[in-house]
Amino acid sequence: MKLIKYSALLAAAALLSACGGHDFEGVYESRAGSSNDVLNAFAEMAGADRIVIGDDYIESEGRRTTFDDIFERESAGKRYLVFKRGETEEVWTIVDDKTLMQGNELVSIKLVRVE
């Protein structure tokens, strides 16, 4: 009887851990860009950094920043990936399933999934 209860508990825990989260966990490369040729040249000189987005954290250059929640939000026909810590939210636009963007036409940063 204990084995059945233990198995049911493990199955429930596995099921709950599979719920929630987001579909953007992985390794990304940051790319700065601009619609302005001069600014774009400077942005390209900055190079690319590797960033890891996890279940509830971001790692960059060995530093980990944790969040209370990372989730997807849809608003006005656009999709966003929201990084929430306390009452503060950092929002990235979801361009496609492998690309996140923050900024505007003049200056933007894109995160492109590489792994």
JSON list of C-alpha atoms in Angstrom, two decimals:
[
{"chain": "A", "resi": 1, "resn": "MET", "atom": "CA", "xyz": [0.00, 0.00, 0.00]},
{"chain": "A", "resi": 2, "resn": "LYS", "atom": "CA", "xyz": [2.86, 2.38, 0.84]},
{"chain": "A", "resi": 3, "resn": "LEU", "atom": "CA", "xyz": [4.41, 1.65, -2.55]},
{"chain": "A", "resi": 4, "resn": "ILE", "atom": "CA", "xyz": [1.19, 2.67, -4.34]},
{"chain": "A", "resi": 5, "resn": "LYS", "atom": "CA", "xyz": [0.92, 5.90, -2.33]},
{"chain": "A", "resi": 6, "resn": "TYR", "atom": "CA", "xyz": [4.59, 6.69, -2.93]},
{"chain": "A", "resi": 7, "resn": "SER", "atom": "CA", "xyz": [4.25, 6.01, -6.66]},
{"chain": "A", "resi": 8, "resn": "ALA", "atom": "CA", "xyz": [1.13, 8.19, -6.87]},
{"chain": "A", "resi": 9, "resn": "LEU", "atom": "CA", "xyz": [2.94, 11.00, -5.04]},
{"chain": "A", "resi": 10, "resn": "LEU", "atom": "CA", "xyz": [5.91, 10.80, -7.42]},
{"chain": "A", "resi": 11, "resn": "ALA", "atom": "CA", "xyz": [3.61, 10.80, -10.45]},
{"chain": "A", "resi": 12, "resn": "ALA", "atom": "CA", "xyz": [1.73, 13.86, -9.13]},
{"chain": "A", "resi": 13, "resn": "ALA", "atom": "CA", "xyz": [5.00, 15.69, -8.44]},
{"chain": "A", "resi": 14, "resn": "ALA", "atom": "CA", "xyz": [6.28, 14.93, -11.94]},
{"chain": "A", "resi": 15, "resn": "LEU", "atom": "CA", "xyz": [3.02, 16.10, -13.47]},
{"chain": "A", "resi": 16, "resn": "LEU", "atom": "CA", "xyz": [3.05, 19.35, -11.50]},
{"chain": "A", "resi": 17, "resn": "SER", "atom": "CA", "xyz": [6.67, 20.07, -12.37]},
{"chain": "A", "resi": 18, "resn": "ALA", "atom": "CA", "xyz": [5.83, 19.66, -16.06]},
{"chain": "A", "resi": 19, "resn": "CYS", "atom": "CA", "xyz": [3.11, 22.31, -15.79]},
{"chain": "A", "resi": 20, "resn": "GLY", "atom": "CA", "xyz": [3.90, 25.99, -15.99]},
{"chain": "A", "resi": 21, "resn": "GLY", "atom": "CA", "xyz": [7.23, 27.30, -17.12]},
{"chain": "A", "resi": 22, "resn": "HIS", "atom": "CA", "xyz": [7.84, 28.62, -20.60]},
{"chain": "A", "resi": 23, "resn": "ASP", "atom": "CA", "xyz": [9.07, 27.39, -23.97]},
{"chain": "A", "resi": 24, "resn": "PHE", "atom": "CA", "xyz": [12.10, 29.69, -24.16]},
{"chain": "A", "resi": 25, "resn": "GLU", "atom": "CA", "xyz": [14.62, 27.85, -22.00]},
{"chain": "A", "resi": 26, "resn": "GLY", "atom": "CA", "xyz": [17.95, 27.53, -23.79]},
{"chain": "A", "resi": 27, "resn": "VAL", "atom": "CA", "xyz": [21.18, 29.22, -24.82]},
{"chain": "A", "resi": 28, "resn": "TYR", "atom": "CA", "xyz": [20.88, 32.50, -26.68]},
{"chain": "A", "resi": 29, "resn": "GLU", "atom": "CA", "xyz": [23.29, 34.82, -28.43]},
{"chain": "A", "resi": 30, "resn": "SER", "atom": "CA", "xyz": [22.68, 38.55, -28.05]},
{"chain": "A", "resi": 31, "resn": "ARG", "atom": "CA", "xyz": [22.85, 40.72, -31.15]},
{"chain": "A", "resi": 32, "resn": "ALA", "atom": "CA", "xyz": [22.54, 44.49, -31.09]},
{"chain": "A", "resi": 33, "resn": "GLY", "atom": "CA", "xyz": [21.28, 46.26, -34.18]},
{"chain": "A", "resi": 34, "resn": "SER", "atom": "CA", "xyz": [19.80, 49.44, -35.58]},
{"chain": "A", "resi": 35, "resn": "SER", "atom": "CA", "xyz": [17.98, 50.70, -38.64]},
{"chain": "A", "resi": 36, "resn": "ASN", "atom": "CA", "xyz": [20.50, 53.58, -38.64]},
{"chain": "A", "resi": 37, "resn": "ASP", "atom": "CA", "xyz": [23.68, 52.52, -40.51]},
{"chain": "A", "resi": 38, "resn": "VAL", "atom": "CA", "xyz": [26.07, 54.40, -38.21]},
{"chain": "A", "resi": 39, "resn": "LEU", "atom": "CA", "xyz": [24.47, 53.06, -35.02]},
{"chain": "A", "resi": 40, "resn": "ASN", "atom": "CA", "xyz": [24.32, 49.58, -36.57]},
{"chain": "A", "resi": 41, "resn": "ALA", "atom": "CA", "xyz": [28.08, 49.65, -37.23]},
{"chain": "A", "resi": 42, "resn": "PHE", "atom": "CA", "xyz": [28.73, 50.51, -33.56]},
{"chain": "A", "resi": 43, "resn": "ALA", "atom": "CA", "xyz": [26.27, 47.83, -32.41]},
{"chain": "A", "resi": 44, "resn": "GLU", "atom": "CA", "xyz": [28.01, 45.17, -34.50]},
{"chain": "A", "resi": 45, "resn": "MET", "atom": "CA", "xyz": [31.38, 46.10, -32.97]},
{"chain": "A", "resi": 46, "resn": "ALA", "atom": "CA", "xyz": [29.99, 45.28, -29.52]},
{"chain": "A", "resi": 47, "resn": "GLY", "atom": "CA", "xyz": [30.03, 41.58, -30.37]},
{"chain": "A", "resi": 48, "resn": "ALA", "atom": "CA", "xyz": [27.74, 38.86, -29.13]},
{"chain": "A", "resi": 49, "resn": "ASP", "atom": "CA", "xyz": [27.30, 37.48, -25.63]},
{"chain": "A", "resi": 50, "resn": "ARG", "atom": "CA", "xyz": [25.89, 34.09, -24.70]},
{"chain": "A", "resi": 51, "resn": "ILE", "atom": "CA", "xyz": [22.92, 34.13, -22.36]},
{"chain": "A", "resi": 52, "resn": "VAL", "atom": "CA", "xyz": [21.18, 31.16, -20.77]},
{"chain": "A", "resi": 53, "resn": "ILE", "atom": "CA", "xyz": [17.48, 31.42, -20.03]},
{"chain": "A", "resi": 54, "resn": "GLY", "atom": "CA", "xyz": [16.37, 28.82, -17.51]},
{"chain": "A", "resi": 55, "resn": "ASP", "atom": "CA", "xyz": [13.14, 27.92, -15.77]},
{"chain": "A", "resi": 56, "resn": "ASP", "atom": "CA", "xyz": [13.35, 30.90, -13.39]},
{"chain": "A", "resi": 57, "resn": "TYR", "atom": "CA", "xyz": [16.72, 32.54, -14.11]},
{"chain": "A", "resi": 58, "resn": "ILE", "atom": "CA", "xyz": [19.02, 34.17, -16.66]},
{"chain": "A", "resi": 59, "resn": "GLU", "atom": "CA", "xyz": [22.78, 33.54, -16.69]},
{"chain": "A", "resi": 60, "resn": "SER", "atom": "CA", "xyz": [25.20, 35.87, -18.40]},
{"chain": "A", "resi": 61, "resn": "GLU", "atom": "CA", "xyz": [28.99, 35.95, -17.99]},
{"chain": "A", "resi": 62, "resn": "GLY", "atom": "CA", "xyz": [28.78, 33.57, -15.03]},
{"chain": "A", "resi": 63, "resn": "ARG", "atom": "CA", "xyz": [26.23, 35.67, -13.14]},
{"chain": "A", "resi": 64, "resn": "ARG", "atom": "CA", "xyz": [22.79, 34.26, -12.43]},
{"chain": "A", "resi": 65, "resn": "THR", "atom": "CA", "xyz": [19.76, 36.48, -11.94]},
{"chain": "A", "resi": 66, "resn": "THR", "atom": "CA", "xyz": [16.72, 34.70, -10.53]},
{"chain": "A", "resi": 67, "resn": "PHE", "atom": "CA", "xyz": [13.11, 35.70, -11.04]},
{"chain": "A", "resi": 68, "resn": "ASP", "atom": "CA", "xyz": [9.91, 34.87, -9.21]},
{"chain": "A", "resi": 69, "resn": "ASP", "atom": "CA", "xyz": [8.40, 33.84, -12.53]},
{"chain": "A", "resi": 70, "resn": "ILE", "atom": "CA", "xyz": [9.13, 33.78, -16.25]},
{"chain": "A", "resi": 71, "resn": "PHE", "atom": "CA", "xyz": [6.03, 33.43, -18.38]},
{"chain": "A", "resi": 72, "resn": "GLU", "atom": "CA", "xyz": [4.49, 34.21, -21.74]},
{"chain": "A", "resi": 73, "resn": "ARG", "atom": "CA", "xyz": [1.87, 36.94, -22.14]},
{"chain": "A", "resi": 74, "resn": "GLU", "atom": "CA", "xyz": [-0.24, 37.83, -25.15]},
{"chain": "A", "resi": 75, "resn": "SER", "atom": "CA", "xyz": [-1.47, 41.39, -25.58]},
{"chain": "A", "resi": 76, "resn": "ALA", "atom": "CA", "xyz": [-2.96, 43.19, -28.61]},
{"chain": "A", "resi": 77, "resn": "GLY", "atom": "CA", "xyz": [-2.02, 40.32, -30.91]},
{"chain": "A", "resi": 78, "resn": "LYS", "atom": "CA", "xyz": [1.65, 40.25, -29.86]},
{"chain": "A", "resi": 79, "resn": "ARG", "atom": "CA", "xyz": [3.47, 37.74, -27.67]},
{"chain": "A", "resi": 80, "resn": "TYR", "atom": "CA", "xyz": [5.84, 38.71, -24.87]},
{"chain": "A", "resi": 81, "resn": "LEU", "atom": "CA", "xyz": [8.18, 36.87, -22.52]},
{"chain": "A", "resi": 82, "resn": "VAL", "atom": "CA", "xyz": [7.85, 38.41, -19.06]},
{"chain": "A", "resi": 83, "resn": "PHE", "atom": "CA", "xyz": [10.55, 38.20, -16.36]},
{"chain": "A", "resi": 84, "resn": "LYS", "atom": "CA", "xyz": [8.87, 39.03, -13.04]},
{"chain": "A", "resi": 85, "resn": "ARG", "atom": "CA", "xyz": [10.59, 39.80, -9.74]},
{"chain": "A", "resi": 86, "resn": "GLY", "atom": "CA", "xyz": [8.36, 41.17, -7.01]},
{"chain": "A", "resi": 87, "resn": "GLU", "atom": "CA", "xyz": [6.26, 43.94, -8.56]},
{"chain": "A", "resi": 88, "resn": "THR", "atom": "CA", "xyz": [8.83, 44.59, -11.33]},
{"chain": "A", "resi": 89, "resn": "GLU", "atom": "CA", "xyz": [8.51, 43.15, -14.83]},
{"chain": "A", "resi": 90, "resn": "GLU", "atom": "CA", "xyz": [11.04, 43.10, -17.66]},
{"chain": "A", "resi": 91, "resn": "VAL", "atom": "CA", "xyz": [9.34, 42.36, -20.97]},
{"chain": "A", "resi": 92, "resn": "TRP", "atom": "CA", "xyz": [10.85, 41.04, -24.22]},
{"chain": "A", "resi": 93, "resn": "THR", "atom": "CA", "xyz": [8.88, 40.82, -27.47]},
{"chain": "A", "resi": 94, "resn": "ILE", "atom": "CA", "xyz": [8.68, 37.30, -28.91]},
{"chain": "A", "resi": 95, "resn": "VAL", "atom": "CA", "xyz": [9.60, 37.62, -32.60]},
{"chain": "A", "resi": 96, "resn": "ASP", "atom": "CA", "xyz": [9.38, 33.87, -33.27]},
{"chain": "A", "resi": 97, "resn": "ASP", "atom": "CA", "xyz": [10.03, 30.61, -31.40]},
{"chain": "A", "resi": 98, "resn": "LYS", "atom": "CA", "xyz": [13.80, 31.24, -31.43]},
{"chain": "A", "resi": 99, "resn": "THR", "atom": "CA", "xyz": [14.05, 35.03, -31.19]},
{"chain": "A", "resi": 100, "resn": "LEU", "atom": "CA", "xyz": [13.34, 37.59, -28.47]},
{"chain": "A", "resi": 101, "resn": "MET", "atom": "CA", "xyz": [13.73, 41.35, -28.97]},
{"chain": "A", "resi": 102, "resn": "GLN", "atom": "CA", "xyz": [13.87, 44.42, -26.77]},
{"chain": "A", "resi": 103, "resn": "GLY", "atom": "CA", "xyz": [14.03, 47.98, -28.07]},
{"chain": "A", "resi": 104, "resn": "ASN", "atom": "CA", "xyz": [12.74, 49.68, -31.20]},
{"chain": "A", "resi": 105, "resn": "GLU", "atom": "CA", "xyz": [13.69, 50.36, -34.82]},
{"chain": "A", "resi": 106, "resn": "LEU", "atom": "CA", "xyz": [16.44, 52.81, -33.85]},
{"chain": "A", "resi": 107, "resn": "VAL", "atom": "CA", "xyz": [18.26, 50.52, -31.41]},
{"chain": "A", "resi": 108, "resn": "SER", "atom": "CA", "xyz": [17.34, 46.96, -30.48]},
{"chain": "A", "resi": 109, "resn": "ILE", "atom": "CA", "xyz": [18.81, 43.90, -28.83]},
{"chain": "A", "resi": 110, "resn": "LYS", "atom": "CA", "xyz": [17.84, 40.48, -30.13]},
{"chain": "A", "resi": 111, "resn": "LEU", "atom": "CA", "xyz": [18.35, 37.20, -28.36]},
{"chain": "A", "resi": 112, "resn": "VAL", "atom": "CA", "xyz": [18.59, 34.34, -30.87]},
{"chain": "A", "resi": 113, "resn": "ARG", "atom": "CA", "xyz": [18.45, 30.75, -29.59]},
{"chain": "A", "resi": 114, "resn": "VAL", "atom": "CA", "xyz": [21.57, 28.81, -30.57]},
{"chain": "A", "resi": 115, "resn": "GLU", "atom": "CA", "xyz": [21.09, 25.68, -28.40]}
]
